[in-house]
Amino acid sequence: MTSLEGLRDIIPPDRLFVDPAQLKSFESDGLTAFKATPRAVVLPETSDEVVAVVRWCARERIPFVARGSGTSLSGGSLPVEDGIVIGLNRLNRIIDLDPEERIAVVEPGVINAHVTQAATPHGLHYAPDPSSQIICTIGGNVAFNSGGAHCLKYGMTSNHVLAIKAVLATGEVVTFGSRSRDHLGPDLTGLFCGSEGLFGIALEITLNLLPPAEEFHTVLVGYRSLEAAGEAVSAIIDSGLLPGALEIMDALAIEAAEAAVQCNYPPGAAAVLIVELEGPREKLTVERVQLDELLSATHAFETRVAASAAERLSIWRGRKSAFSAVGRLSPDFIVQDGVVPRSRLGEALRRIQEMSQETGIRVANVFHAGDGNLHPLILYNGHENGALERAEALAARILRMCIEMGGSLTGEHGIGVEKSAYLPDMFDAPTITCFKDVRHAFDPNEISNPGKMFPGPEAPALQHSGAHPLEKAGIISRE
Amino acid sequence: MNNPTTESEVIEVVRAHARLLPVGGGTKPQLGPIHENTHRLDLRRLTGITEYQSSEYTFTARAGTPLQEIHETLGGKGQYLPFDPLWPEAGATLGGTVAANAAGPGRLRFGGLRDFIIGVRLVDGRGQVIRGGGKVVKNAAGFDLPKLMVGSLGRWGVMTEICCKVFPKPIAWSSREWVFSDHESALAKALELSRSRFEPDAIEYLPAECRLVLRMGGPAESLPALNNAVGGENGPDDTWWRQRKEFIWANDSKALIRIATSPRQVVPLLNALAADSDARTQVSAAGNTVWVNTGEVSQLDEILGSLQLTGLVHRGPSTALWLGLKSDQKIDAALQAVFDPEHRFSDAG
């Protein structure tokens, strides 16, 4: 085994962990069903230190995994057994915030919500809002092209990244993109986003900021069936309105949210729909009437319009709590984020219900209805023999259904370790070979986050289940 | 089989030629083949919208499909291409638009090609079909090859089919305009408007007249109130906006160059260009793109170099394709080895 001597020259002992007790808290990320023990964890404080560590790893051919807050739901920051974990939380400086050009340049360890906090006094915000935004970092968002509730209108993380300075797995430092929203030449910034850490580590990320919407019109609608809620979504989409958010929760998810936060959703609803329009008040004045008329023509049994900012937050509270709330219904659950064409949402949900009845495994559904992004929560008890395996088998059937319907394995969590075995269900052999060749162009020795995205022997086996400590503490949720 | 009508014919043509480059409508001729021994792979017969369900906000079309056909089909369902592609009336195709990253004034509101392309089929330099992305609006699976195609100038292979996200088209449009005494105050106003509550769809600047033009879309009933709130004078009509994408202001006997700028780089560039009395300029997307139409290409090359800016010649006579600061990424060569190991498409960029 290579000694860590070279590494000790780069990172002082108080930021280089090798003690098993210290390594323990880095064994897993948001996907707690997997764990692996790294050889060492380093906590660099400057990008020069990150570059030096990567160059050391490249020289010694030791695999490394970059990690932010470890909220990945696909096992994206799972350590490589005996590799190095590079914890980036201390690279948390907002290097530049330029309100005139609407740009923020940040280090990878900056927390997502901190960008908006810093931009708010200037009348700006950072649009991508994954539900773990109060803890997840921009570096992780870039690596996994994180989503959130507003993707239909605003796109994903990559749509808000203008430039990336990165150290590639070879140790070379590169810059892709610029502060211009235009770009000449191939979009390497776009390719880097969502590369799941397989190319290298982003050191500086240039983000596009937007003025927040001036006003919101938020409506909560109760339906007696999931189909009726689905039909309402179709009516909204066909009307020419472009809502900022369109979310549906089913009965089991509502039950959980009620128990957790007493959100007081319409009692007896088989599904609730949350629709939010946003924009300048002059446009909303017209569009809200259009939406309200349209909703009254659906089979809604109760419609509530938020009359104040407080009522809007109260509507959203139930939705935002849904994932952690489901944790109260069951000791363990698996969440996935497959995507189906929006017009087949109703069919997908019916089939998930059938699979749930057939297997006797409870499934709660919360989803981004506007973009067809499902979030089935598959409930199980990890202490029950074989329960995890049965839940995994159901999850696999749901994923394959998404592909069969012309959708995607993942809308926002990424492939990671969790779904790597399914990649060949979505992409044919020449395409996967191409992906691997692209990875080798950036990382010829496969040392940057190996074991993610591609199926193969590198992926570790299931070892454990249970909620993430941060999830138990109510800080993050699996969405 | 010079003008393939199917993907398998494209594969045959690729395998049969040592050097080739795909071309569509030829609206950006400088981006096409330069060398005589490079085969022009004409994609104008590889056309047709293969899938379109308006309720999905997506469509899939073969690469040679003219933008006009897409506009008409989407328009029939009240939808549009928010990235506002260039030269639709001159015959630009979807594939050429992606390869050139040719977005127009409307890209200000929701983004450019990179923000709306979600899937691609590509015949690479080995004659293999690679399929990146997917057909749903939200997708985080695999590397984002569709984005890599944006601005690629055909160097990674021949795109045969492209899937894009679309949006509902605003019911009505209105324009406002302001005339300033200098570029500084005009650009300052452009930036103020681009971070205002009004969500402008386009902000264009005409330096010769110091004239700033803004466009907003929305429900017709909302526009009078919005016009009042935004201020300025009544701006140009829809025809003006259409013609803007056709570059009727440019002299075709001179080169037309696109420069990617950050808004703050615009005024120094305009000032430096004042030395070239012959140059015509237009500033797009609130200062993120500058178009220059000039016969003095080598002078512009020097200016851009000194300002650390890059320009790409789209039309008109020029021996150079790239001007100013040249990109020199080692990764480009490594990616070329992946997609085009035999350098079939090397006559691009």
PDB file of C-alpha atoms in Angstrom, chain B residues 80-184:
ATOM      1  CA  TYR B  80     -42.646  28.194 -29.897  1.00  0.00           C
ATOM      2  CA  LEU B  81     -38.875  27.825 -29.647  1.00  0.00           C
ATOM      3  CA  PRO B  82     -37.945  30.152 -26.778  1.00  0.00           C
ATOM      4  CA  PHE B  83     -34.269  30.278 -27.857  1.00  0.00           C
ATOM      5  CA  ASP B  84     -35.443  32.228 -30.894  1.00  0.00           C
ATOM      6  CA  PRO B  85     -33.206  30.684 -33.593  1.00  0.00           C
ATOM      7  CA  LEU B  86     -31.492  32.788 -36.263  1.00  0.00           C
ATOM      8  CA  TRP B  87     -32.103  32.884 -40.027  1.00  0.00           C
ATOM      9  CA  PRO B  88     -35.356  30.873 -40.083  1.00  0.00           C
ATOM     10  CA  GLU B  89     -36.641  32.670 -43.183  1.00  0.00           C
ATOM     11  CA  ALA B  90     -33.321  32.247 -44.983  1.00  0.00           C
ATOM     12  CA  GLY B  91     -33.722  28.474 -44.606  1.00  0.00           C
ATOM     13  CA  ALA B  92     -31.739  27.556 -41.484  1.00  0.00           C
ATOM     14  CA  THR B  93     -32.195  23.964 -40.275  1.00  0.00           C
ATOM     15  CA  LEU B  94     -32.480  22.626 -36.745  1.00  0.00           C
ATOM     16  CA  GLY B  95     -29.166  20.753 -36.970  1.00  0.00           C
ATOM     17  CA  GLY B  96     -27.247  23.799 -38.191  1.00  0.00           C
ATOM     18  CA  THR B  97     -28.836  25.896 -35.464  1.00  0.00           C
ATOM     19  CA  VAL B  98     -27.637  23.494 -32.762  1.00  0.00           C
ATOM     20  CA  ALA B  99     -24.167  23.106 -34.279  1.00  0.00           C
ATOM     21  CA  ALA B 100     -23.744  26.896 -34.481  1.00  0.00           C
ATOM     22  CA  ASN B 101     -25.543  27.624 -31.192  1.00  0.00           C
ATOM     23  CA  ALA B 102     -27.468  30.217 -33.170  1.00  0.00           C
ATOM     24  CA  ALA B 103     -29.915  31.734 -30.692  1.00  0.00           C
ATOM     25  CA  GLY B 104     -31.625  35.073 -31.218  1.00  0.00           C
ATOM     26  CA  PRO B 105     -32.854  38.016 -29.128  1.00  0.00           C
ATOM     27  CA  GLY B 106     -35.512  35.938 -27.326  1.00  0.00           C
ATOM     28  CA  ARG B 107     -32.829  33.799 -25.671  1.00  0.00           C
ATOM     29  CA  LEU B 108     -32.691  36.433 -22.929  1.00  0.00           C
ATOM     30  CA  ARG B 109     -35.829  35.183 -21.190  1.00  0.00           C
ATOM     31  CA  PHE B 110     -35.365  31.412 -20.848  1.00  0.00           C
ATOM     32  CA  GLY B 111     -31.922  30.694 -22.306  1.00  0.00           C
ATOM     33  CA  GLY B 112     -30.283  29.489 -25.482  1.00  0.00           C
ATOM     34  CA  LEU B 113     -29.919  26.198 -27.345  1.00  0.00           C
ATOM     35  CA  ARG B 114     -28.211  24.532 -24.380  1.00  0.00           C
ATOM     36  CA  ASP B 115     -31.275  25.197 -22.266  1.00  0.00           C
ATOM     37  CA  PHE B 116     -33.739  23.579 -24.672  1.00  0.00           C
ATOM     38  CA  ILE B 117     -31.939  20.658 -26.341  1.00  0.00           C
ATOM     39  CA  ILE B 118     -32.726  17.444 -24.458  1.00  0.00           C
ATOM     40  CA  GLY B 119     -31.787  14.638 -26.827  1.00  0.00           C
ATOM     41  CA  VAL B 120     -29.651  13.894 -29.857  1.00  0.00           C
ATOM     42  CA  ARG B 121     -28.839  11.057 -32.252  1.00  0.00           C
ATOM     43  CA  LEU B 122     -25.414  11.358 -33.778  1.00  0.00           C
ATOM     44  CA  VAL B 123     -23.402   9.442 -36.364  1.00  0.00           C
ATOM     45  CA  ASP B 124     -19.840   9.677 -35.080  1.00  0.00           C
ATOM     46  CA  GLY B 125     -16.586   9.499 -37.030  1.00  0.00           C
ATOM     47  CA  ARG B 126     -16.619   5.696 -36.896  1.00  0.00           C
ATOM     48  CA  GLY B 127     -20.043   5.661 -38.530  1.00  0.00           C
ATOM     49  CA  GLN B 128     -21.702   4.536 -35.292  1.00  0.00           C
ATOM     50  CA  VAL B 129     -24.965   5.887 -33.952  1.00  0.00           C
ATOM     51  CA  ILE B 130     -24.677   7.463 -30.500  1.00  0.00           C
ATOM     52  CA  ARG B 131     -27.791   8.486 -28.633  1.00  0.00           C
ATOM     53  CA  GLY B 132     -27.472  11.100 -25.894  1.00  0.00           C
ATOM     54  CA  GLY B 133     -30.056  12.515 -23.515  1.00  0.00           C
ATOM     55  CA  GLY B 134     -33.675  11.451 -23.922  1.00  0.00           C
ATOM     56  CA  LYS B 135     -37.124  12.680 -24.828  1.00  0.00           C
ATOM     57  CA  VAL B 136     -38.424  13.906 -21.492  1.00  0.00           C
ATOM     58  CA  VAL B 137     -37.955  17.470 -20.234  1.00  0.00           C
ATOM     59  CA  LYS B 138     -36.170  16.418 -17.056  1.00  0.00           C
ATOM     60  CA  ASN B 139     -33.375  13.887 -17.263  1.00  0.00           C
ATOM     61  CA  ALA B 140     -30.133  13.432 -15.332  1.00  0.00           C
ATOM     62  CA  ALA B 141     -29.054  10.057 -16.757  1.00  0.00           C
ATOM     63  CA  GLY B 142     -25.670   9.680 -18.471  1.00  0.00           C
ATOM     64  CA  PHE B 143     -23.353  12.391 -19.752  1.00  0.00           C
ATOM     65  CA  ASP B 144     -25.087  15.372 -21.311  1.00  0.00           C
ATOM     66  CA  LEU B 145     -24.072  14.740 -24.920  1.00  0.00           C
ATOM     67  CA  PRO B 146     -26.879  16.952 -26.286  1.00  0.00           C
ATOM     68  CA  LYS B 147     -25.205  19.991 -24.709  1.00  0.00           C
ATOM     69  CA  LEU B 148     -21.829  18.960 -26.125  1.00  0.00           C
ATOM     70  CA  MET B 149     -23.380  19.251 -29.602  1.00  0.00           C
ATOM     71  CA  VAL B 150     -24.325  22.895 -29.012  1.00  0.00           C
ATOM     72  CA  GLY B 151     -21.714  25.036 -30.746  1.00  0.00           C
ATOM     73  CA  SER B 152     -19.823  21.928 -31.925  1.00  0.00           C
ATOM     74  CA  LEU B 153     -19.784  23.111 -35.577  1.00  0.00           C
ATOM     75  CA  GLY B 154     -20.199  19.506 -36.678  1.00  0.00           C
ATOM     76  CA  ARG B 155     -16.855  18.372 -35.335  1.00  0.00           C
ATOM     77  CA  TRP B 156     -18.103  15.447 -33.213  1.00  0.00           C
ATOM     78  CA  GLY B 157     -20.199  13.882 -35.949  1.00  0.00           C
ATOM     79  CA  VAL B 158     -23.397  14.254 -37.913  1.00  0.00           C
ATOM     80  CA  MET B 159     -26.498  14.930 -35.868  1.00  0.00           C
ATOM     81  CA  THR B 160     -29.401  13.055 -37.434  1.00  0.00           C
ATOM     82  CA  GLU B 161     -32.191  13.685 -34.942  1.00  0.00           C
ATOM     83  CA  ILE B 162     -32.681  16.291 -32.232  1.00  0.00           C
ATOM     84  CA  CYS B 163     -35.202  16.493 -29.415  1.00  0.00           C
ATOM     85  CA  CYS B 164     -35.997  19.881 -27.857  1.00  0.00           C
ATOM     86  CA  LYS B 165     -38.108  21.276 -25.080  1.00  0.00           C
ATOM     87  CA  VAL B 166     -40.581  23.992 -26.092  1.00  0.00           C
ATOM     88  CA  PHE B 167     -42.857  26.412 -24.265  1.00  0.00           C
ATOM     89  CA  PRO B 168     -46.287  27.960 -24.765  1.00  0.00           C
ATOM     90  CA  LYS B 169     -45.941  31.045 -26.925  1.00  0.00           C
ATOM     91  CA  PRO B 170     -46.946  34.359 -25.389  1.00  0.00           C
ATOM     92  CA  ILE B 171     -50.365  35.417 -26.695  1.00  0.00           C
ATOM     93  CA  ALA B 172     -49.209  38.926 -27.562  1.00  0.00           C
ATOM     94  CA  TRP B 173     -46.036  40.979 -27.714  1.00  0.00           C
ATOM     95  CA  SER B 174     -45.144  44.583 -27.131  1.00  0.00           C
ATOM     96  CA  SER B 175     -41.945  46.597 -27.515  1.00  0.00           C
ATOM     97  CA  ARG B 176     -40.515  49.648 -25.778  1.00  0.00           C
ATOM     98  CA  GLU B 177     -37.494  51.720 -26.713  1.00  0.00           C
ATOM     99  CA  TRP B 178     -35.154  54.400 -25.406  1.00  0.00           C
ATOM    100  CA  VAL B 179     -32.543  56.596 -27.098  1.00  0.00           C
ATOM    101  CA  PHE B 180     -29.431  57.552 -25.128  1.00  0.00           C
ATOM    102  CA  SER B 181     -26.571  59.939 -25.649  1.00  0.00           C
ATOM    103  CA  ASP B 182     -23.867  57.319 -25.064  1.00  0.00           C
ATOM    104  CA  HIS B 183     -23.254  53.565 -24.853  1.00  0.00           C
ATOM    105  CA  GLU B 184     -22.563  53.616 -21.102  1.00  0.00           C
TER     106      GLU B 184
END
